[in-house]
One Martini backbone bead per residue (centre of mass of N, CA, C, O) as a GRO file, in nm:
protein
  292
    1LEU     BB    1   2.443  -1.081   5.169
    2ILE     BB    2   2.263  -0.790   5.012
    3ALA     BB    3   2.391  -0.586   4.705
    4GLY     BB    4   2.454  -0.289   4.538
    5ASN     BB    5   2.673  -0.269   4.237
    6THR     BB    6   2.930  -0.086   4.054
    7ILE     BB    7   3.074  -0.197   3.743
    8LYS     BB    8   3.172  -0.057   3.475
    9SER     BB    9   2.856   0.042   3.417
   10LYS     BB   10   2.743  -0.231   3.599
   11GLN     BB   11   2.470  -0.322   3.770
   12TYR     BB   12   2.467  -0.510   4.067
   13PHE     BB   13   2.315  -0.807   4.203
   14ILE     BB   14   2.440  -0.953   4.515
   15PHE     BB   15   2.511  -1.282   4.605
   16ILE     BB   16   2.606  -1.408   4.953
   17PHE     BB   17   2.716  -1.727   5.027
   18SER     BB   18   2.742  -1.973   5.292
   19ASN     BB   19   2.856  -2.344   5.263
   20GLN     BB   20   2.908  -2.496   5.548
   21ASN     BB   21   2.656  -2.665   5.603
   22ASP     BB   22   2.364  -2.713   5.420
   23ASP     BB   23   2.376  -2.817   5.086
   24LYS     BB   24   2.065  -2.867   5.021
   25ALA     BB   25   1.952  -2.592   5.143
   26PHE     BB   26   2.129  -2.416   4.948
   27LEU     BB   27   2.018  -2.527   4.674
   28GLN     BB   28   1.733  -2.469   4.712
   29ARG     BB   29   1.750  -2.165   4.750
   30ILE     BB   30   1.898  -2.074   4.481
   31SER     BB   31   1.694  -2.211   4.286
   32GLN     BB   32   1.460  -2.032   4.355
   33GLN     BB   33   1.589  -1.766   4.286
   34LEU     BB   34   1.646  -1.828   3.975
   35LEU     BB   35   1.373  -1.903   3.885
   36LEU     BB   36   1.228  -1.628   3.945
   37LYS     BB   37   1.402  -1.370   3.954
   38ARG     BB   38   1.414  -1.144   4.204
   39THR     BB   39   1.606  -0.940   4.042
   40VAL     BB   40   1.419  -0.690   3.927
   41SER     BB   41   1.616  -0.418   3.934
   42TYR     BB   42   1.835  -0.594   3.764
   43GLN     BB   43   2.042  -0.695   3.499
   44HIS     BB   44   2.267  -0.784   3.702
   45SER     BB   45   2.435  -1.088   3.833
   46ALA     BB   46   2.605  -1.184   4.147
   47ILE     BB   47   2.738  -1.503   4.255
   48PHE     BB   48   2.830  -1.633   4.575
   49VAL     BB   49   3.026  -1.941   4.656
   50PHE     BB   50   3.148  -2.026   4.986
   51LEU     BB   51   3.368  -2.140   5.256
   52ASN     BB   52   3.537  -1.866   5.287
   53ARG     BB   53   3.704  -1.575   5.259
   54GLN     BB   54   3.906  -1.629   5.051
   55GLN     BB   55   3.713  -1.720   4.833
   56LEU     BB   56   3.556  -1.452   4.840
   57LYS     BB   57   3.816  -1.264   4.766
   58GLU     BB   58   3.860  -1.404   4.493
   59GLN     BB   59   3.572  -1.355   4.361
   60ILE     BB   60   3.580  -1.046   4.379
   61ASN     BB   61   3.847  -1.011   4.206
   62ALA     BB   62   3.722  -1.144   3.960
   63LEU     BB   63   3.497  -0.939   3.919
   64LEU     BB   64   3.675  -0.674   3.888
   65THR     BB   65   3.838  -0.828   3.651
   66GLU     BB   66   3.665  -1.017   3.467
   67GLN     BB   67   3.693  -1.316   3.592
   68ALA     BB   68   3.712  -1.631   3.655
   69SER     BB   69   3.548  -1.846   3.914
   70PRO     BB   70   3.496  -2.044   4.149
   71GLY     BB   71   3.150  -1.969   4.252
   72LEU     BB   72   3.125  -1.770   4.016
   73SER     BB   73   2.818  -1.581   3.890
   74ILE     BB   74   2.687  -1.447   3.581
   75ILE     BB   75   2.408  -1.256   3.535
   76SER     BB   76   2.215  -1.159   3.228
   77ARG     BB   77   1.952  -0.925   3.129
   78SER     BB   78   1.733  -0.819   2.951
   79THR     BB   79   1.577  -0.497   2.928
   80LYS     BB   80   1.264  -0.294   2.923
   81LEU     BB   81   1.164   0.017   2.943
   82LEU     BB   82   0.919   0.178   3.095
   83ALA     BB   83   0.704   0.434   3.137
   84GLN     BB   84   0.590   0.237   3.354
   85LYS     BB   85   0.516   0.117   3.642
   86ILE     BB   86   0.490  -0.207   3.777
   87CYS     BB   87   0.225  -0.382   3.965
   88PHE     BB   88   0.182  -0.650   4.187
   89VAL     BB   89  -0.132  -0.811   4.268
   90PHE     BB   90  -0.239  -0.989   4.562
   91SER     BB   91  -0.504  -1.171   4.649
   92ARG     BB   92  -0.763  -1.272   4.786
   93GLN     BB   93  -1.019  -1.425   4.892
   94GLY     BB   94  -1.305  -1.496   4.617
   95PRO     BB   95  -1.202  -1.514   4.286
   96GLN     BB   96  -1.230  -1.784   4.263
   97TRP     BB   97  -1.220  -2.081   4.060
   98TRP     BB   98  -1.258  -2.411   3.956
   99ALA     BB   99  -1.097  -2.342   3.655
  100MET     BB  100  -0.844  -2.219   3.718
  101GLY     BB  101  -0.555  -2.205   3.494
  102ARG     BB  102  -0.557  -2.448   3.287
  103GLN     BB  103  -0.441  -2.325   3.029
  104LEU     BB  104  -0.173  -2.269   3.153
  105TYR     BB  105  -0.102  -2.560   3.247
  106GLU     BB  106  -0.118  -2.671   2.924
  107SER     BB  107   0.070  -2.434   2.785
  108GLU     BB  108   0.277  -2.364   3.050
  109PRO     BB  109   0.548  -2.499   3.161
  110LEU     BB  110   0.622  -2.308   3.402
  111PHE     BB  111   0.341  -2.316   3.543
  112ASN     BB  112   0.338  -2.581   3.577
  113LYS     BB  113   0.591  -2.647   3.761
  114TRP     BB  114   0.481  -2.466   4.000
  115ILE     BB  115   0.235  -2.637   4.070
  116HIS     BB  116   0.402  -2.907   4.134
  117LEU     BB  117   0.572  -2.778   4.356
  118ILE     BB  118   0.327  -2.694   4.545
  119ASP     BB  119   0.203  -2.978   4.570
  120ALA     BB  120   0.444  -3.117   4.704
  121GLU     BB  121   0.452  -2.950   4.958
  122ILE     BB  122   0.155  -2.997   5.050
  123THR     BB  123   0.199  -3.312   5.089
  124LYS     BB  124   0.413  -3.308   5.306
  125ILE     BB  125   0.206  -3.193   5.511
  126ASN     BB  126  -0.075  -3.364   5.472
  127ASN     BB  127  -0.038  -3.655   5.347
  128GLY     BB  128  -0.265  -3.666   5.109
  129GLU     BB  129  -0.530  -3.551   5.185
  130TRP     BB  130  -0.490  -3.332   4.971
  131ARG     BB  131  -0.471  -3.203   4.612
  132LEU     BB  132  -0.409  -2.959   4.399
  133LEU     BB  133  -0.444  -3.110   4.132
  134GLU     BB  134  -0.731  -3.210   4.193
  135GLU     BB  135  -0.878  -2.933   4.261
  136LEU     BB  136  -0.744  -2.750   3.999
  137ILE     BB  137  -0.770  -2.967   3.746
  138LYS     BB  138  -0.955  -3.258   3.786
  139LYS     BB  139  -1.221  -3.128   3.806
  140LYS     BB  140  -1.527  -3.160   3.617
  141ASN     BB  141  -1.690  -2.956   3.800
  142GLU     BB  142  -1.828  -2.757   4.024
  143ARG     BB  143  -1.976  -2.952   4.215
  144GLU     BB  144  -1.696  -3.109   4.292
  145SER     BB  145  -1.582  -2.870   4.410
  146ARG     BB  146  -1.369  -2.711   4.687
  147ILE     BB  147  -1.286  -2.393   4.630
  148ASN     BB  148  -1.464  -2.251   4.879
  149ASP     BB  149  -1.288  -2.378   5.069
  150THR     BB  150  -1.052  -2.251   5.257
  151ASN     BB  151  -0.847  -2.480   5.256
  152ILE     BB  152  -0.832  -2.460   4.922
  153ALA     BB  153  -0.826  -2.175   4.831
  154GLN     BB  154  -0.570  -2.046   4.942
  155PRO     BB  155  -0.366  -2.227   4.807
  156THR     BB  156  -0.464  -2.198   4.497
  157ILE     BB  157  -0.411  -1.897   4.496
  158PHE     BB  158  -0.116  -1.915   4.562
  159ALA     BB  159  -0.032  -2.097   4.302
  160ILE     BB  160  -0.125  -1.904   4.098
  161GLN     BB  161   0.020  -1.645   4.172
  162VAL     BB  162   0.316  -1.764   4.158
  163ALA     BB  163   0.312  -1.885   3.853
  164LEU     BB  164   0.236  -1.617   3.727
  165ALA     BB  165   0.478  -1.456   3.812
  166ALA     BB  166   0.684  -1.654   3.681
  167LEU     BB  167   0.573  -1.602   3.390
  168LEU     BB  168   0.618  -1.291   3.372
  169VAL     BB  169   0.928  -1.295   3.427
  170SER     BB  170   0.994  -1.478   3.177
  171ARG     BB  171   0.886  -1.203   3.009
  172ASN     BB  172   1.004  -0.937   3.117
  173ILE     BB  173   0.790  -0.892   3.363
  174TYR     BB  174   0.834  -0.647   3.614
  175PRO     BB  175   0.821  -0.523   3.921
  176SER     BB  176   0.822  -0.283   4.157
  177PRO     BB  177   0.581  -0.322   4.299
  178ILE     BB  178   0.426  -0.513   4.581
  179ILE     BB  179   0.100  -0.629   4.659
  180SER     BB  180  -0.135  -0.716   4.933
  181HIS     BB  181  -0.424  -0.916   5.047
  182SER     BB  182  -0.456  -1.125   5.293
  183ALA     BB  183  -0.410  -1.412   5.131
  184GLY     BB  184  -0.174  -1.273   4.953
  185ASP     BB  185   0.068  -1.256   5.138
  186GLN     BB  186   0.234  -1.524   5.104
  187ALA     BB  187   0.298  -1.493   4.806
  188VAL     BB  188   0.456  -1.215   4.833
  189ALA     BB  189   0.667  -1.320   5.031
  190PHE     BB  190   0.789  -1.512   4.822
  191VAL     BB  191   0.835  -1.301   4.575
  192ALA     BB  192   1.024  -1.112   4.793
  193GLY     BB  193   1.209  -1.312   4.955
  194ARG     BB  194   1.092  -1.377   5.268
  195LEU     BB  195   1.022  -1.659   5.176
  196SER     BB  196   1.012  -1.971   5.123
  197LEU     BB  197   0.835  -2.206   4.975
  198GLU     BB  198   0.793  -2.382   5.229
  199GLU     BB  199   0.705  -2.168   5.403
  200ALA     BB  200   0.474  -2.041   5.260
  201VAL     BB  201   0.307  -2.311   5.254
  202ARG     BB  202   0.291  -2.350   5.544
  203VAL     BB  203   0.130  -2.101   5.612
  204VAL     BB  204  -0.121  -2.138   5.397
  205TYR     BB  205  -0.214  -2.384   5.515
  206HIS     BB  206  -0.262  -2.342   5.826
  207ARG     BB  207  -0.435  -2.090   5.793
  208SER     BB  208  -0.675  -2.216   5.632
  209ARG     BB  209  -0.719  -2.468   5.837
  210LEU     BB  210  -0.798  -2.279   6.086
  211GLN     BB  211  -1.025  -2.108   5.923
  212ASN     BB  212  -1.203  -2.371   5.855
  213CYS     BB  213  -1.297  -2.427   6.148
  214ASN     BB  214  -1.482  -2.129   6.121
  215THR     BB  215  -1.681  -2.234   5.922
  216ARG     BB  216  -2.008  -2.266   5.866
  217GLN     BB  217  -2.115  -2.019   6.115
  218GLY     BB  218  -2.275  -1.763   5.979
  219GLY     BB  219  -2.129  -1.624   5.752
  220ARG     BB  220  -2.057  -1.296   5.579
  221MET     BB  221  -1.956  -1.125   5.244
  222LEU     BB  222  -1.998  -0.807   5.130
  223ALA     BB  223  -2.012  -0.607   4.834
  224VAL     BB  224  -2.001  -0.228   4.813
  225SER     BB  225  -2.092   0.068   4.626
  226MET     BB  226  -1.966   0.256   4.879
  227SER     BB  227  -1.921   0.445   5.112
  228GLU     BB  228  -1.850   0.426   5.434
  229GLU     BB  229  -2.055   0.637   5.532
  230GLU     BB  230  -2.306   0.525   5.380
  231VAL     BB  231  -2.315   0.254   5.506
  232GLU     BB  232  -2.345   0.360   5.807
  233ASN     BB  233  -2.627   0.532   5.744
  234LYS     BB  234  -2.791   0.305   5.556
  235LEU     BB  235  -2.730  -0.001   5.675
  236LEU     BB  236  -2.588  -0.006   6.003
  237LYS     BB  237  -2.827   0.055   6.170
  238ASP     BB  238  -2.871  -0.135   6.454
  239VAL     BB  239  -2.630  -0.358   6.324
  240GLU     BB  240  -2.324  -0.338   6.443
  241HIS     BB  241  -2.320  -0.601   6.603
  242LEU     BB  242  -2.342  -0.793   6.336
  243VAL     BB  243  -2.229  -0.571   6.140
  244CYS     BB  244  -1.932  -0.466   5.947
  245ILE     BB  245  -1.670  -0.288   5.844
  246THR     BB  246  -1.373  -0.449   5.720
  247ILE     BB  247  -1.331  -0.313   5.402
  248VAL     BB  248  -1.146  -0.039   5.222
  249ASN     BB  249  -1.070  -0.044   4.890
  250SER     BB  250  -1.237   0.248   4.829
  251ARG     BB  251  -1.429   0.509   4.833
  252ARG     BB  252  -1.652   0.297   4.657
  253LEU     BB  253  -1.546   0.024   4.825
  254VAL     BB  254  -1.689  -0.230   5.036
  255LYS     BB  255  -1.674  -0.439   5.322
  256ILE     BB  256  -1.897  -0.671   5.467
  257SER     BB  257  -1.934  -0.829   5.808
  258GLY     BB  258  -2.132  -1.140   5.939
  259ASP     BB  259  -2.428  -1.205   5.949
  260GLU     BB  260  -2.601  -1.381   5.750
  261LYS     BB  261  -2.896  -1.257   5.773
  262THR     BB  262  -2.812  -0.957   5.785
  263THR     BB  263  -2.664  -0.946   5.506
  264ASP     BB  264  -2.913  -1.052   5.339
  265ALA     BB  265  -3.082  -0.803   5.401
  266ILE     BB  266  -2.914  -0.586   5.291
  267GLN     BB  267  -2.918  -0.684   4.994
  268GLN     BB  268  -3.234  -0.622   4.980
  269ILE     BB  269  -3.228  -0.322   5.041
  270LEU     BB  270  -3.032  -0.264   4.776
  271SER     BB  271  -3.249  -0.382   4.563
  272ILE     BB  272  -3.473  -0.190   4.643
  273SER     BB  273  -3.335   0.113   4.722
  274TYR     BB  274  -3.047   0.041   4.549
  275PRO     BB  275  -3.032  -0.098   4.240
  276ASN     BB  276  -2.753   0.065   4.117
  277VAL     BB  277  -2.587  -0.077   4.341
  278PHE     BB  278  -2.337  -0.247   4.381
  279LYS     BB  279  -2.355  -0.607   4.469
  280ALA     BB  280  -2.154  -0.884   4.633
  281CYS     BB  281  -2.076  -1.188   4.712
  282VAL     BB  282  -1.845  -1.351   4.882
  283ARG     BB  283  -1.667  -1.661   4.811
  284ILE     BB  284  -1.747  -1.749   5.119
  285GLU     BB  285  -1.782  -1.911   5.467
  286ASN     BB  286  -1.710  -1.624   5.627
  287ALA     BB  287  -1.636  -1.349   5.849
  288PHE     BB  288  -1.386  -1.194   5.752
  289HIS     BB  289  -1.250  -0.939   5.969
  290HIS     BB  290  -1.418  -0.957   6.199
  291ILE     BB  291  -1.416  -0.881   6.528
  292LYS     BB  292  -1.555  -1.184   6.609
   0.00000   0.00000   0.00000
């Protein structure tokens, strides 16, 4: 049970856990909750750990009377009200870079800690088939990197975004809404508390692994700074069966996805006929989100 409560002008976010079954699983779960501090909307947190209803009753009475009780923990943090609400946006695959996150990894212990936590979870699943630390931190140059392979890119993006979110929260930068797109969904599900770290890593690992089986098969994605209607009328006539609009990012930015040769031809048309229109190939090796 999780609920908000107000006691003597203090608004608490209350965690209530039953510890009857698996002690180890419980401790892992609560440690993750506290480490990331997901209670982003509350200044005060009350955590109850109990074996039976009587213990819970005693702990609640202790909270109401502001007394100490075994299994009851009170956490308070300072908050700074902001004029505007902050939104955390968790991105898709595409903006990855072979050396991303390395300065934060070297200079920020908390960021470093989360990268190692996620590396350990991935290693449990793939039995060391590949290592997050090797791909994200130890590659010496872009030529050696496999960062654009789908099965590598998505877990590394997940790791960077989770570690960065933890770092921001540690600096008292808390989001109000959090949103995601495509491959960012697993990171946002974890940060929102909907999945445990183990669950989120398992999802992103197998999702990317399965998608990677379909890469290098002639697919391409292209970002175009045009409206949806302009792209349909100026670029996709007679090739709709090969390339289609798959993502509408804004009123004047869409992604088209489909056959590699056709997508390259559209890019050439843009360069010749619409030289002032922004266009860029997304750094992936598949026509993601395409209907086929």
